[in-house]
C-alpha cells in the first residue's frame, strides 16, 4: 500500500482508450483526454477571469486533471445512446464510485486519503469551476468527434456525439466562456479547409502555368 | 432495424480489446478470443466424444461462438480482483444483460429474436456443452496470460489471472477433456523453450567451431 | 507433438492480417475474419431453416470456423487479379494443401487426425453447408471492402473486391439466404449515412437557432 | 488567428511521441506525459504542504501542465548523451524558444498573450513550484525507463536515463517531497515482483497438488 | 566503438517517423522513405541515361540511400512553415551536422571514416546526381502528401507540402527526368480513381441488373 | 500503364510486414528491410574494397535495393522450416517469378523493361556483388532475430532463424567481409549489455550512497 501503486497507475491511463472500438482515425487515451480538458479549462478560466469572475484556479486544475481517473477501474463506456436507459447509466456510475472508494481506502496512505477522495469524486458541481469542467469536457469531446467527421468517419455515432456535446455546452450559454467559444472558436472550427482531388488538380495546373510563364 | 446492423456490429468486436490497458505484448480482440474459444471447445468436444460422451455439437459451437457478443455493449471489464466485490460484479452483469435484451428487441427482426435471445444469454450452464465452454474460455485465458508471462510482462495481474484460470479449470477435473488437458497439454506448455543471451553465445560458439573444423 | 502446438497456433492467426498492405482504416486478422464468417453463416443458416431447409449445424459451424486455418502456413495472399493466372492460383492452393497435410501428420495426435484432416480441407463443396460457407465468406469480404470504400479509401482494389464478392454471392441467388441478403440487408448497407462538413454546419446552425429561441 | 488553432493543437500533442524510436514496450505521447507530470506534481505538492510549506497551487498546476507544450514545434529530442555537447543542447533550446514566441504572437489573441508567454516559458525556476516540477518531470522519466527495463528492454539508453533521472532527483534531496519519494516510493518500485517460467511451474504444481488433495 | 553500433542503428531508423504527429493514414519511417527515394532516384537515373546523360550510379545510389541517416540524431522536424524563419532552419541544420560528425568520429572505425563523412554530409549538391536526389526526395514527399489528401486528410499542411514539393521539382524543370515526370507520371497520379458511395450504388445496381437478365 | 503505378507500389512495400505474425517487439516492413540490406551491403563492399577486391558498386546497390521487390506480390512467406519441403519452396519461388514477369510486361513502359527485368530477377548469383547480397540479407535477418531474442521473445523460431542465418553467412567465410563481420561485429553484438532488476537495485544503491557521502 502506498503512492508507488498510484504513480504506476497513471501509466495505465495511457493505455485505456476512450470509446474503444469507435474512433477509426485517432485514438484518445484517458491520460491524453485529461490533459486536453485541463488545458481547455485553463483557457476557459482565462475568459471568465477577463470577464470579471473570480476563478479558484487550484480547484479548477484539480477538477479537470482528475475528472476521469476513475475510468482506470472500468474503462470508458460510451454505450450507444439507444440501448442505455438512465437507470443503466446510474448503475454504471455507482459501480465506478464504489471501485474508486475501495481503491482510496486500500491503496492511498492515510495522510493523503482526504485529498484523493475529493479528487476522485464527481467534479461537475454547480461551482464556477465545476461548470467550467462540464464545458471543457464537452469541448474536447466536440473536437474528438469533429476530428473523426472531418476525416470522413461515416459512423453516425459521431454526429450524435457532436450534437449531444454542443447541446450540453449550450445549456451553459450564460457563461462568458461559452459565449466566447460560440462567437470566436466554433466558427473557425467549422471553417476548416477541406482538401479534395479537384482542388489538387486546380492547384497543380496553377503551379505548372506559373512555372511555364516564368521561363 | 435489421440484420445489417448485426452484421456490421461484428466488425466492432474486432476493435474491442480484452482487458484494455493490461496486455503489453499481444492484444486480443473479443472477435479473436471468440474464435479461439470456439476452436478450443471443438477440440475439447473431440476428447469428450472419444471418451464416450454424446456432444450436442450445434449447441457447443453456438455457445462458444457467441459467449462474449455482449461485450460489444460495455467492453471487456477485468477489474483487478481486489477492488471488485461480488455485488459489483453482479451489478455489471445485470447492466450487460439489459443492454443485450434492449438490442435484440430493437434491432433483430422478429423471426430471429428467439435464436438471438438464446445465443446472447449466459451459455455457461450445467449441460456438458456449458461446462466445455467454461473450460475452453479459461484455457484461452490461461494461454493469453501465459503469453504475457513467458515474454516477460512483470505485472502481477497475469499471475493472478493464470492462477484463477487454472483453478476454474481444475474445478471441472472430473471431465475427460480436463484430464486430457492436464495430462497432455499443460506439461508441454510449461516446457516451452526460453531463449536467452547465454544460450545464444553457446549456440554461436558451437556453429563457429563446427565451421572451423569443416575447413 | 501434441495439441499444445495447435492451441498455441490459434494465437498466430490473431496476428496474420488479411490482404496485408491493403487495408488502411481497419485491419482484419484471420482469427477475427473466421469469427465473423461463422457468425454470418449462423445467420444464413437461420434463414435457410426458416425457408424449410434442413441445416446440418455441426457441419456448418465446423466449415465456417476452420475454413482459413491454412492461412497460418502462407498467410493471406490476395494477389491483384491482373497479375495472377488461374495456373498460379492453383499452384498456391497446392502449396497450402501440402503444408496443411504435413502439419496434421506431424503435430496432431493420431486419435484426432481424421477430424483435423476434414476440418482443414476445402469446405466450400456443393452441400448446403458448403454453399452457405461460400456466401458467408463473400459477405464478410463485401463488408470489409465496403468499410474501406465508405471511409474513403481510394484504392481501386476495393471496388474490384466489392464487385467480385457481389458477383459470387449472386451466383448462389437461388438460395433463400442470398435472396434475403439481397432484399433485406444490402439495401440497408448502401443506405448508410455519410457525414460531411456541410451536414455539420447545417446541424450546428439548427442547434444554435433552437437554443436562441428557447431563451 | 485564434484559440481554435490552440485547442486543435492539443490533439497534435497526443501524436508526438517521447524519445521516438526508443520505447519498445509502451510509447508515451507528450500529452500523456504532461498529464502524468501534473498528477505527480500534485502529489509532491501534498507532501510539501503536509511538511509545512506553502504551495502556490495555481502556479504548480500551470507549470506542470504546460511544461512540454513547446515540443509541439520540434518534437521530443532525446539525443543520446554522448553525441550532444552542452552547446548543441543550448542551440536546440533556443530554436524551441523562438518557435514558441512566434507561435504566441501569430496565433494567440492579444488578451491571452501574456498568460501564454508565461505558460510556454521555462517553468523549472528556483521557486518551490519550479523545483517540484523538476522533480516530477524526472520521476515520470524514471517510471518510463523503469517500465522498459522491467519488461526486458536491453537498450543501455534506459539505464542511462534511469541513472540521470535519479541523480537529478537526488540533487533536490533537501526537499520534503524528495525525501518522501526516496523513503516510501522508490523501495516499492524496486520490490516489484517479476514473474518467470520457474515461478509458473512452481505455482502450477502447487495448485495441482492442492486440487489432488481436495479429492 | 565499431560497426556493430552502426548496423544496429539502422533499426532505429525503422522507428523514427517522418513528420511525427501529422500523417493520419499511413506513417512513413525514415528507413522506408530512404528506400523509396533510392528507388525513385534509380528510375530518374534511367530517364537521364536514356536522354544521353552520363550517370555516376555509385554516387547516385549512395547519395539517395544515406541522405536522411542524420535524422537518427534529432528525428524528422517538419516545423510548420509559418513559425520557422530561415535562421532557425539553419540553426537546426547546424545541430544535425555536428551530431553527425561527433558520431562518425566516436563510432566508425578509422578505415571507414572518410566514406561515412562523405555519406552523411549533404548530398544535394549541383552534380547531376545531387540534383536527381533533390527531385527524388520531393517526388516521394509529393506522393506521401498525395496519399493523405487522396484519403481525405483535411489538414492544410499537406496541401502546403504538396505545393512546396511540386515547386521544388519544377525548379529543376530543365532536367529530362523532371520533364518525363511532368508529362508521364503526374497526370496519372491526378487521374487516380476515387470511390464514393454513389459510385457503389450504381455499381451494385449494374451487377444486380446483369444477374437478373442472365436468368 | 506507366511509372506512376511503380512509384505508388513502393508505398505498398512499406505496409507489407516480414514474417507476419512472428515478430512481437519490432515489426519490419519489406521497404525498411531493403534499406537496411542496402546499407549493410554498402559496408561489406567497403571491406571488400579495402581488402583489394574490385566492387561493381552500381550492381551491388541495385541488387541490394531491389532484392525483395517481388514480395509485393505474395508477401513475405517464412513458412516454419519443418512443414516446407524443398519442392514447396521452389513452387513458391516459381509463382513469385511469374507474377513479377507479368508485372513488368503489363506495367513498366517498354524503354525501362530490360532494366526492371534485371532488377526484379534473382540477385544472389555467384558474382562478388551477388555474394555480398547473400551475406547482407542474412546479416539483417540475424539482427532482426537477435532483436527479438534479446528482448525476450521465447518463440523457438527465432533461434532457428538465427542459426540458419549464421550458417549461411559462414558458408561465405572465405570472403573478407565475412571474416571482418565474424571478428569485429559479431562479438560486439553478443556482448550487448542486458539490464535486469538486480542490476537496477545495485545501481540505485550506488547512486544513493554516493549522494549520501557528498552531503
PDB file of C-alpha atoms in Angstrom, chain A residues 2-14 16 18 29-35 37 62-76 96-97 99-105 107-108 115-123 133 137, chain B residues 80 83, chain D residues 35-36 38-40 42-43:
ATOM      1  CA  UNK A   2       1.475   3.297  -0.992  1.00  0.00           C
ATOM      2  CA  UNK A   3       1.892   6.017  -3.537  1.00  0.00           C
ATOM      3  CA  UNK A   4       4.011   3.805  -5.805  1.00  0.00           C
ATOM      4  CA  UNK A   5       0.805   1.996  -6.815  1.00  0.00           C
ATOM      5  CA  UNK A   6      -0.777   5.356  -7.582  1.00  0.00           C
ATOM      6  CA  UNK A   7       2.133   6.664  -9.652  1.00  0.00           C
ATOM      7  CA  UNK A   8       2.297   3.436 -11.618  1.00  0.00           C
ATOM      8  CA  UNK A   9      -1.463   3.539 -12.225  1.00  0.00           C
ATOM      9  CA  UNK A  10      -1.032   6.789 -14.183  1.00  0.00           C
ATOM     10  CA  UNK A  11       0.637   4.773 -16.866  1.00  0.00           C
ATOM     11  CA  UNK A  12      -2.472   2.549 -17.093  1.00  0.00           C
ATOM     12  CA  UNK A  13      -4.477   5.620 -18.048  1.00  0.00           C
ATOM     13  CA  UNK A  14      -2.179   5.990 -21.042  1.00  0.00           C
ATOM     14  CA  UNK A  16      -7.103   2.912 -21.663  1.00  0.00           C
ATOM     15  CA  UNK A  18     -11.826   6.402 -24.926  1.00  0.00           C
ATOM     16  CA  UNK A  29      -6.285   7.725 -24.189  1.00  0.00           C
ATOM     17  CA  UNK A  30      -7.845   8.758 -20.893  1.00  0.00           C
ATOM     18  CA  UNK A  31      -4.497  10.344 -19.941  1.00  0.00           C
ATOM     19  CA  UNK A  32      -4.360  12.486 -23.079  1.00  0.00           C
ATOM     20  CA  UNK A  33      -8.021  13.484 -22.764  1.00  0.00           C
ATOM     21  CA  UNK A  34      -7.415  14.584 -19.159  1.00  0.00           C
ATOM     22  CA  UNK A  35      -4.515  16.727 -20.337  1.00  0.00           C
ATOM     23  CA  UNK A  37      -9.527  19.017 -20.738  1.00  0.00           C
ATOM     24  CA  UNK A  62      -7.632  19.762  -9.732  1.00  0.00           C
ATOM     25  CA  UNK A  63     -11.118  19.029 -11.023  1.00  0.00           C
ATOM     26  CA  UNK A  64     -10.059  18.975 -14.669  1.00  0.00           C
ATOM     27  CA  UNK A  65      -6.938  16.888 -14.201  1.00  0.00           C
ATOM     28  CA  UNK A  66      -8.578  14.149 -12.118  1.00  0.00           C
ATOM     29  CA  UNK A  67     -12.102  14.022 -13.544  1.00  0.00           C
ATOM     30  CA  UNK A  68     -11.649  10.701 -15.355  1.00  0.00           C
ATOM     31  CA  UNK A  69      -9.178   8.890 -13.106  1.00  0.00           C
ATOM     32  CA  UNK A  70     -11.990   6.511 -12.162  1.00  0.00           C
ATOM     33  CA  UNK A  71     -12.010   5.157 -15.702  1.00  0.00           C
ATOM     34  CA  UNK A  72      -8.965   3.239 -14.625  1.00  0.00           C
ATOM     35  CA  UNK A  73     -11.378   0.818 -12.976  1.00  0.00           C
ATOM     36  CA  UNK A  74     -13.944   0.074 -15.643  1.00  0.00           C
ATOM     37  CA  UNK A  75     -12.641   1.871 -18.684  1.00  0.00           C
ATOM     38  CA  UNK A  76     -14.557   4.354 -20.783  1.00  0.00           C
ATOM     39  CA  UNK A  96     -17.434   3.193 -10.618  1.00  0.00           C
ATOM     40  CA  UNK A  97     -17.860   5.169  -7.405  1.00  0.00           C
ATOM     41  CA  UNK A  99     -14.466   0.833  -7.013  1.00  0.00           C
ATOM     42  CA  UNK A 100     -12.921   4.258  -6.578  1.00  0.00           C
ATOM     43  CA  UNK A 101     -13.652   4.373  -2.848  1.00  0.00           C
ATOM     44  CA  UNK A 102     -12.282   0.859  -2.370  1.00  0.00           C
ATOM     45  CA  UNK A 103      -9.141   1.998  -4.138  1.00  0.00           C
ATOM     46  CA  UNK A 104      -8.542   5.075  -1.974  1.00  0.00           C
ATOM     47  CA  UNK A 105      -9.057   3.118   1.236  1.00  0.00           C
ATOM     48  CA  UNK A 107      -4.019   1.958  -1.592  1.00  0.00           C
ATOM     49  CA  UNK A 108      -3.653   5.608  -0.599  1.00  0.00           C
ATOM     50  CA  UNK A 115      -7.308  14.780  -0.855  1.00  0.00           C
ATOM     51  CA  UNK A 116      -7.838  11.784  -3.116  1.00  0.00           C
ATOM     52  CA  UNK A 117     -11.436  11.193  -2.045  1.00  0.00           C
ATOM     53  CA  UNK A 118     -12.089  14.806  -3.082  1.00  0.00           C
ATOM     54  CA  UNK A 119     -10.116  14.461  -6.325  1.00  0.00           C
ATOM     55  CA  UNK A 120     -11.775  11.205  -7.379  1.00  0.00           C
ATOM     56  CA  UNK A 121     -15.321  12.298  -6.564  1.00  0.00           C
ATOM     57  CA  UNK A 122     -17.619  13.965  -9.102  1.00  0.00           C
ATOM     58  CA  UNK A 123     -16.156  17.321 -10.036  1.00  0.00           C
ATOM     59  CA  UNK A 133     -15.157  21.494 -16.188  1.00  0.00           C
ATOM     60  CA  UNK A 137     -15.072  18.129 -21.080  1.00  0.00           C
TER      61      UNK A 137
ATOM     62  CA  UNK B  80      -8.496  -6.021 -10.648  1.00  0.00           C
ATOM     63  CA  UNK B  83     -11.324  -3.657  -5.725  1.00  0.00           C
TER      64      UNK B  83
ATOM     65  CA  UNK D  35      -0.841  14.604 -17.552  1.00  0.00           C
ATOM     66  CA  UNK D  36       1.357  12.265 -15.515  1.00  0.00           C
ATOM     67  CA  UNK D  38       0.839  17.226 -13.386  1.00  0.00           C
ATOM     68  CA  UNK D  39      -0.567  14.323 -11.331  1.00  0.00           C
ATOM     69  CA  UNK D  40       2.864  13.636  -9.849  1.00  0.00           C
ATOM     70  CA  UNK D  42       0.054  17.386  -7.337  1.00  0.00           C
ATOM     71  CA  UNK D  43       1.143  14.507  -5.076  1.00  0.00           C
TER      72      UNK D  43
END
